[in-house]
Amino acid sequence: MPKQVLTVVFALVVLAAEALLAQPGPSSPVDPSPVDVWVDGQGRWAVVANHLEGTLALVDLQEGTVTDRQGAGWRPAGVWLAPDATWALCTAFYSGTLHRFRIKQTRLVPQGELHLGFGPRGLAVDAQAQLAYVALELADQVAVVDLKNWKVTARVSVPRWPRWLALSPDGGTLAVGCSGSRRVAVLESSSLRLRFEVPLEGINCGMMHVDAQGHWVYAPWMVYRHNPITPANIRQGWVLASRLGRVDLRRRRRRQVLSLDLRGKGVADPHGVALSQDQQWIVCTSSGTGELLVFRNQELPFGKFSGQGDHMDPALAQDPKRFYRLHLGGRPLAVRFLPGKEQVVVANYLRNSLQVVDVARAQVLREISLGGPEKPSLVRRGEALFYDARRSLDQWYSCHSCHYEGGTNAVVMD
């Protein structure tokens, strides 16, 4: 048999083995590994995308219990919950599907799935719950789904690797974070016409949130520079560094950024972002260091380049009334504010839990277990190492920073 054929056969066998191992067996407990969470308009219920377990979970936030979970494809990624908690949506990245559920009392009732293909991840739904916009990362597209008739009505091409997106409150503007092209695309949602693109000059664009006025979309990301990888350059933030940025949705102009890293204590892998209903608080998860970054949204020194440099403005860093870091442990990812409260719900991937945090008091109020094994497996321990930036110099980056979810981050790394 020719060498080339043997190589192809071997590769197919390896891929098949990986696929089988990646699918949980019926007899062994699986880590749920939540990646996204959404809460209803009253702050009573939450739905959670359990990435490795392959389920959507319904959580009673008042009782602190999981009332139901249902299969939601292979590798659930993004979720949405109706304000009245009557139905929910969930994307499945590996399956290429969008799943719909009715919520009856404390149960999730599957209502069908829609095949989209090409790695659906983030989604946004308009205020009337008529249209859903889904980021198709592997197709470089956004799909528009008519929720009433349950069909795809349009697909629009966007820059490479759209992962997360956000819709303005009036439904007129759609912002798409395109990590492969390292930019944010701003579209007119009704016509899907591209208004403009804004370069981020960064990698691994995280989740997105539009402010109440529809003026700015906020997102975290990391900066990568082509400097020699030396201890001095790492500590200066000249290799990898973290940013919280915002893009003006009204007109094309340079994005504004806030440096997140402190001297001697980097952030690493910022992922989720949320603004409180009164716009007084901004929170951002640092998934690589297991922290929640909390800002009072008052006179924050956003700048056109890197704020006050590649480290956080010292005046901000030393003002506990405007900024603090809260250790959560694990790998905190998505974060959502409870309506009308100074409390957030955080999906913690490695802790298999939801954490409810009072940002005004800097306190974890409750941790809600989503299930999973009593002790971490050897594979799980290895996964924790992969996502842990605290093992790098001054905790500036993790393996995941360069190898996003075990893959790549679209730039050439030294």
Coordinates of C-alpha atoms in Angstrom, one line a residue:
M1 CA 0.0 0.0 0.0
P2 CA 1.4 3.4 -0.9
K3 CA 2.8 5.5 1.9
Q4 CA 0.4 8.4 1.2
V5 CA -2.6 6.0 1.5
L6 CA -1.3 4.6 4.8
T7 CA -0.9 8.2 6.1
V8 CA -4.5 9.0 5.2
V9 CA -5.8 5.8 6.7
F10 CA -3.9 6.4 9.9
A11 CA -5.2 10.0 10.1
L12 CA -8.8 8.8 9.7
V13 CA -8.4 6.2 12.4
V14 CA -7.0 8.8 14.8
L15 CA -9.8 11.2 14.0
A16 CA -12.4 8.5 14.5
A17 CA -10.9 7.5 17.8
E18 CA -10.8 11.1 19.0
A19 CA -14.5 11.5 18.0
L20 CA -15.5 8.3 19.9
L21 CA -13.5 9.4 23.0
A22 CA -15.0 12.9 22.9
Q23 CA -18.6 11.5 23.1
P24 CA -19.5 10.7 26.7
G25 CA -20.4 7.1 27.5
P26 CA -23.7 6.3 29.2
S27 CA -22.2 4.7 32.2
S28 CA -19.5 7.3 33.2
P29 CA -20.3 10.6 34.8
V30 CA -19.3 13.6 32.6
D31 CA -18.2 17.1 33.5
P32 CA -21.0 19.4 32.4
S33 CA -18.5 22.2 31.7
P34 CA -20.9 25.2 31.3
V35 CA -19.9 27.7 28.7
D36 CA -22.9 30.1 28.4
V37 CA -25.8 31.2 30.6
W38 CA -28.8 33.3 30.1
V39 CA -31.4 34.6 32.7
D40 CA -35.0 35.5 32.3
G41 CA -36.5 39.0 32.9
Q42 CA -37.3 38.3 36.5
G43 CA -34.0 36.8 37.5
R44 CA -35.7 33.6 38.6
W45 CA -34.6 31.1 35.9
A46 CA -31.4 30.5 34.0
V47 CA -30.6 28.2 31.1
V48 CA -27.0 26.8 30.8
A49 CA -25.2 25.3 27.8
N50 CA -23.2 22.3 29.2
H51 CA -20.5 21.9 26.6
L52 CA -19.0 18.5 27.4
E53 CA -22.2 16.9 28.7
G54 CA -24.1 17.9 25.6
T55 CA -27.1 19.3 27.5
L56 CA -29.2 22.4 28.1
A57 CA -29.9 22.8 31.8
L58 CA -32.8 24.7 33.4
V59 CA -31.8 26.2 36.8
D60 CA -34.0 27.7 39.5
L61 CA -31.8 30.5 40.8
Q62 CA -33.9 31.1 43.9
E63 CA -33.8 27.5 45.0
G64 CA -30.3 26.9 43.7
T65 CA -31.2 23.7 41.9
V66 CA -31.2 22.2 38.4
T67 CA -34.8 21.3 37.7
D68 CA -34.2 19.7 34.3
R69 CA -31.6 19.0 31.6
Q70 CA -32.1 17.8 28.0
G71 CA -29.8 16.8 25.2
A72 CA -28.9 19.7 23.0
G73 CA -26.6 18.3 20.4
W74 CA -22.8 17.8 20.4
R75 CA -20.9 20.6 22.2
P76 CA -23.6 23.2 23.1
A77 CA -22.1 26.6 22.8
G78 CA -24.6 29.5 23.0
V79 CA -27.9 30.0 24.7
W80 CA -30.9 32.4 24.9
L81 CA -33.9 32.5 27.2
A82 CA -37.1 34.4 26.6
P83 CA -37.8 37.2 29.1
D84 CA -40.9 35.4 30.3
A85 CA -39.0 32.1 30.7
T86 CA -41.4 30.2 28.4
W87 CA -38.9 29.0 25.8
A88 CA -35.2 28.8 25.0
L89 CA -32.6 28.3 22.2
C90 CA -29.2 26.6 22.2
T91 CA -26.6 26.2 19.5
A92 CA -24.5 23.1 19.2
F93 CA -21.0 23.7 17.7
Y94 CA -20.0 20.2 16.6
S95 CA -23.5 19.2 15.6
G96 CA -24.1 22.3 13.5
T97 CA -27.6 22.7 15.0
L98 CA -29.9 25.1 16.6
H99 CA -32.2 23.6 19.3
R100 CA -35.5 24.9 20.5
F101 CA -37.2 24.1 23.9
R102 CA -40.5 25.0 25.5
I103 CA -40.4 25.5 29.2
K104 CA -43.4 24.1 31.1
Q105 CA -43.2 24.7 34.8
T106 CA -39.8 23.2 35.7
R107 CA -39.2 21.2 32.6
L108 CA -37.5 21.6 29.3
V109 CA -39.6 20.2 26.4
P110 CA -37.6 19.8 23.1
Q111 CA -39.4 21.4 20.2
G112 CA -37.0 20.4 17.4
E113 CA -33.6 21.2 15.9
L114 CA -32.6 23.1 12.8
H115 CA -29.4 22.1 10.9
L116 CA -27.2 25.1 10.2
G117 CA -23.8 23.5 9.7
F118 CA -20.4 25.1 10.1
G119 CA -20.0 25.5 13.8
P120 CA -22.8 27.7 15.2
R121 CA -21.7 29.4 18.4
G122 CA -23.0 32.8 19.6
L123 CA -26.6 33.9 19.0
A124 CA -28.7 37.0 19.4
V125 CA -32.5 37.3 19.4
D126 CA -34.5 40.5 18.6
A127 CA -36.9 42.0 21.2
Q128 CA -40.0 40.5 19.5
A129 CA -38.4 37.0 19.5
Q130 CA -39.1 36.7 15.8
L131 CA -35.5 36.5 14.5
A132 CA -32.4 34.8 15.7
Y133 CA -28.9 35.7 14.4
V134 CA -26.4 32.9 14.7
A135 CA -22.6 33.1 14.2
L136 CA -21.4 30.3 12.0
E137 CA -17.7 30.3 12.9
L138 CA -16.5 27.8 10.3
A139 CA -18.4 29.3 7.4
D140 CA -17.5 32.9 8.1
Q141 CA -21.3 33.7 8.0
V142 CA -24.2 34.9 10.2
A143 CA -27.4 32.9 9.7
V144 CA -30.8 34.5 10.2
V145 CA -33.5 32.2 11.5
D146 CA -37.2 32.9 11.3
L147 CA -38.3 31.6 14.7
K148 CA -42.0 31.5 13.9
N149 CA -41.6 29.3 10.8
W150 CA -38.4 27.7 12.1
K151 CA -36.3 28.1 9.0
V152 CA -33.1 29.9 7.8
T153 CA -34.1 33.0 5.8
A154 CA -30.7 34.4 5.0
R155 CA -26.9 33.9 5.4
V156 CA -24.5 36.8 5.1
S157 CA -20.7 36.6 4.8
V158 CA -18.6 38.3 7.4
P159 CA -14.9 38.4 8.2
R160 CA -13.3 35.2 9.4
W161 CA -14.3 33.2 12.4
P162 CA -17.4 35.0 13.8
R163 CA -17.8 33.6 17.3
W164 CA -19.9 36.0 19.3
L165 CA -22.3 38.7 18.4
A166 CA -24.7 41.2 20.0
L167 CA -27.8 43.1 18.9
S168 CA -28.6 46.7 19.8
P169 CA -31.7 47.2 22.0
D170 CA -33.7 48.6 19.1
G171 CA -32.7 45.6 16.9
G172 CA -31.3 47.8 14.2
T173 CA -27.6 47.1 14.5
L174 CA -25.8 43.8 14.8
A175 CA -22.1 43.6 16.0
V176 CA -20.1 40.5 15.1
G177 CA -16.7 39.7 16.7
C178 CA -14.6 38.0 14.0
S179 CA -11.6 36.5 15.7
G180 CA -10.0 35.1 12.6
S181 CA -9.8 38.5 11.0
R182 CA -9.2 40.3 14.3
R183 CA -12.0 42.8 13.9
V184 CA -15.6 43.7 14.7
A185 CA -18.1 43.8 11.8
V186 CA -21.1 46.2 12.3
L187 CA -24.2 45.3 10.2
E188 CA -27.6 46.8 9.6
S189 CA -29.7 43.9 10.9
S190 CA -32.7 44.5 8.6
S191 CA -30.8 44.4 5.3
L192 CA -27.7 42.6 6.6
R193 CA -25.7 45.3 4.9
L194 CA -22.2 45.7 6.2
R195 CA -21.9 49.3 7.6
F196 CA -18.2 49.1 8.5
E197 CA -15.5 47.0 10.1
V198 CA -13.2 48.1 13.0
P199 CA -9.8 46.4 13.5
L200 CA -9.1 45.2 17.0
E201 CA -5.4 44.5 16.6
G202 CA -6.0 41.6 18.9
I203 CA -6.9 37.9 19.1
N204 CA -9.5 35.7 20.8
C205 CA -12.3 38.2 20.8
G206 CA -14.7 37.3 23.6
M207 CA -18.4 37.7 24.2
M208 CA -20.1 41.0 23.4
H209 CA -22.6 43.3 25.1
V210 CA -24.3 46.5 23.7
D211 CA -25.0 49.3 26.1
A212 CA -28.6 50.5 26.9
Q213 CA -28.4 53.4 24.4
G214 CA -27.1 51.2 21.6
H215 CA -24.0 53.4 21.2
W216 CA -21.2 51.0 22.1
V217 CA -20.6 47.3 22.0
Y218 CA -18.1 46.0 24.6
A219 CA -15.9 43.0 24.2
P220 CA -12.6 41.6 25.7
W221 CA -9.7 40.3 23.7
M222 CA -6.0 39.7 23.8
V223 CA -3.2 41.6 22.1
Y224 CA -0.3 39.8 20.4
R225 CA 2.9 41.5 19.3
H226 CA 5.8 40.1 17.3
N227 CA 8.5 40.9 19.9
P228 CA 11.0 38.4 21.2
I229 CA 9.6 36.2 23.9
T230 CA 11.8 37.3 26.8
P231 CA 10.9 37.7 30.5
A232 CA 11.2 41.5 30.2
N233 CA 8.9 41.7 27.2
I234 CA 6.3 39.4 28.8
R235 CA 6.3 41.6 31.9
Q236 CA 5.9 44.7 29.8
G237 CA 2.9 43.3 28.0
W238 CA 4.8 43.2 24.7
V239 CA 4.1 39.6 23.9
L240 CA 0.5 38.9 25.0
A241 CA -1.8 41.2 27.0
S242 CA -5.5 41.6 27.8
R243 CA -7.9 44.4 26.9
L244 CA -11.5 45.4 27.5
G245 CA -12.6 47.4 24.5
R246 CA -15.6 49.1 23.0
V247 CA -16.6 49.9 19.4
D248 CA -18.8 52.8 18.4
L249 CA -21.9 51.4 16.6
R250 CA -22.9 54.8 15.2
R251 CA -19.9 55.5 12.9
R252 CA -16.6 54.1 11.9
R253 CA -13.8 55.2 14.2
R254 CA -10.9 53.6 16.1
R255 CA -11.9 51.2 18.8
Q256 CA -11.3 52.3 22.4
V257 CA -9.5 50.1 24.9
L258 CA -8.8 49.7 28.6
S259 CA -5.7 47.7 29.6
L260 CA -6.5 45.0 32.1
D261 CA -3.2 43.6 33.3
L262 CA -1.4 44.8 36.4
R263 CA 2.4 44.8 36.8
G264 CA 3.4 41.4 38.1
K265 CA -0.1 40.1 37.8
G266 CA -1.6 39.6 34.4
V267 CA -5.2 38.8 33.6
A268 CA -5.1 36.2 30.7
D269 CA -7.9 34.9 28.5
P270 CA -10.7 37.5 29.2
H271 CA -13.9 36.0 27.9
G272 CA -17.3 37.2 29.1
V273 CA -18.5 40.8 29.6
A274 CA -21.7 42.3 30.9
L275 CA -23.2 45.7 31.9
S276 CA -25.7 46.2 34.6
Q277 CA -29.2 47.4 33.8
D278 CA -28.5 50.9 35.1
Q279 CA -25.1 50.9 33.3
Q280 CA -23.2 51.6 36.6
W281 CA -21.2 48.4 36.5
I282 CA -19.1 46.6 33.9
V283 CA -17.8 43.1 34.7
C284 CA -15.4 40.9 32.7
T285 CA -14.3 37.3 33.3
S286 CA -10.7 36.4 33.3
S287 CA -10.9 32.7 32.4
G288 CA -7.2 32.1 32.5
T289 CA -6.8 33.3 36.1
G290 CA -10.2 32.3 37.5
E291 CA -11.3 35.9 38.3
L292 CA -14.1 38.3 37.9
L293 CA -12.9 41.9 37.0
V294 CA -15.4 44.5 38.3
F295 CA -15.5 48.1 37.2
R296 CA -17.7 51.0 38.2
N297 CA -18.7 52.5 34.9
Q298 CA -17.7 56.0 35.8
E299 CA -14.9 57.9 34.0
L300 CA -13.1 54.7 33.0
P301 CA -9.9 55.7 31.1
F302 CA -10.8 54.1 27.7
G303 CA -8.2 55.2 25.1
K304 CA -7.7 55.0 21.4
F305 CA -4.6 52.9 21.8
S306 CA -4.0 51.1 25.1
G307 CA -5.5 53.4 27.6
Q308 CA -2.6 54.4 29.8
G309 CA -0.2 51.8 28.3
D310 CA 0.1 48.1 28.4
H311 CA -0.7 48.0 32.1
M312 CA -3.8 49.3 33.8
D313 CA -3.8 52.9 34.7
P314 CA -2.3 53.0 38.2
A315 CA -5.0 55.5 39.4
L316 CA -7.7 53.0 38.4
A317 CA -5.8 49.9 39.6
Q318 CA -5.4 51.4 43.1
D319 CA -9.0 52.7 43.5
P320 CA -11.1 50.0 45.0
K321 CA -14.2 52.1 44.5
R322 CA -13.7 51.8 40.8
F323 CA -12.0 48.5 40.2
Y324 CA -11.3 45.2 41.9
R325 CA -10.5 41.5 41.1
L326 CA -12.5 38.8 42.7
H327 CA -11.1 35.2 42.7
L328 CA -13.7 32.7 41.6
G329 CA -11.4 29.7 40.8
G330 CA -11.9 27.3 38.0
R331 CA -12.5 28.8 34.5
P332 CA -15.3 31.5 34.6
L333 CA -16.7 32.2 31.1
A334 CA -20.1 33.7 30.4
V335 CA -21.5 36.3 32.8
R336 CA -24.9 37.9 33.0
F337 CA -26.4 40.5 35.3
L338 CA -29.6 39.7 37.2
P339 CA -32.2 42.2 36.1
G340 CA -32.3 45.3 38.3
K341 CA -29.7 44.0 40.7
E342 CA -26.0 44.4 41.4
Q343 CA -25.6 40.7 41.1
V344 CA -24.2 38.5 38.3
V345 CA -24.4 34.9 37.3
V346 CA -21.2 33.3 36.1
A347 CA -20.9 30.0 34.2
N348 CA -17.7 28.3 35.6
Y349 CA -16.5 25.7 33.2
L350 CA -14.0 23.8 35.4
R351 CA -16.1 24.0 38.6
N352 CA -19.2 22.6 36.8
S353 CA -21.2 25.3 38.4
L354 CA -23.0 28.7 38.3
Q355 CA -21.7 31.3 40.7
V356 CA -23.9 34.2 41.9
V357 CA -21.8 37.2 42.8
D358 CA -22.8 40.5 44.5
V359 CA -20.6 43.0 42.7
A360 CA -21.3 45.8 45.1
R361 CA -20.2 43.7 48.1
A362 CA -17.4 41.8 46.2
Q363 CA -18.9 38.5 47.5
V364 CA -19.9 35.1 46.0
L365 CA -23.4 34.7 47.4
R366 CA -24.1 31.2 46.1
E367 CA -22.6 28.4 44.0
I368 CA -25.0 26.1 42.2
S369 CA -23.6 22.7 41.2
L370 CA -24.5 21.4 37.8
G371 CA -23.4 17.9 38.6
G372 CA -20.5 15.9 37.3
P373 CA -17.9 13.5 38.8
E374 CA -17.0 13.7 42.5
K375 CA -13.3 13.7 41.6
P376 CA -11.6 15.1 38.5
S377 CA -10.3 12.5 36.0
L378 CA -6.8 12.5 34.7
V379 CA -8.1 14.1 31.5
R380 CA -9.9 16.8 33.4
R381 CA -6.8 17.6 35.4
G382 CA -4.9 18.0 32.1
E383 CA -7.6 20.2 30.8
A384 CA -7.3 22.4 33.9
L385 CA -3.6 22.8 33.2
F386 CA -4.2 23.7 29.6
Y387 CA -6.5 26.6 30.6
D388 CA -4.4 27.8 33.6
A389 CA -2.5 31.0 33.0
R390 CA -1.3 31.2 36.6
R391 CA 1.5 28.7 35.6
S392 CA 3.0 31.2 33.2
L393 CA 5.3 34.1 34.0
D394 CA 3.2 36.6 36.1
Q395 CA 0.2 34.7 34.7
W396 CA 0.1 36.6 31.4
Y397 CA -1.2 33.7 29.2
S398 CA -2.2 30.1 29.1
C399 CA -1.9 27.3 26.5
H400 CA -5.4 28.2 25.4
S401 CA -4.3 31.8 24.6
C402 CA -2.3 30.5 21.6
H403 CA -4.2 27.3 21.0
Y404 CA -7.8 28.4 21.2
E405 CA -9.8 25.4 22.6
G406 CA -7.0 23.2 21.4
G407 CA -6.9 24.7 17.9
T408 CA -5.4 28.0 16.7
N409 CA -5.9 31.7 17.2
A410 CA -5.3 32.9 13.6
V411 CA -1.9 34.5 14.0
V412 CA 1.7 33.3 13.6
M413 CA 3.2 32.7 17.0
D414 CA 6.9 32.5 17.9

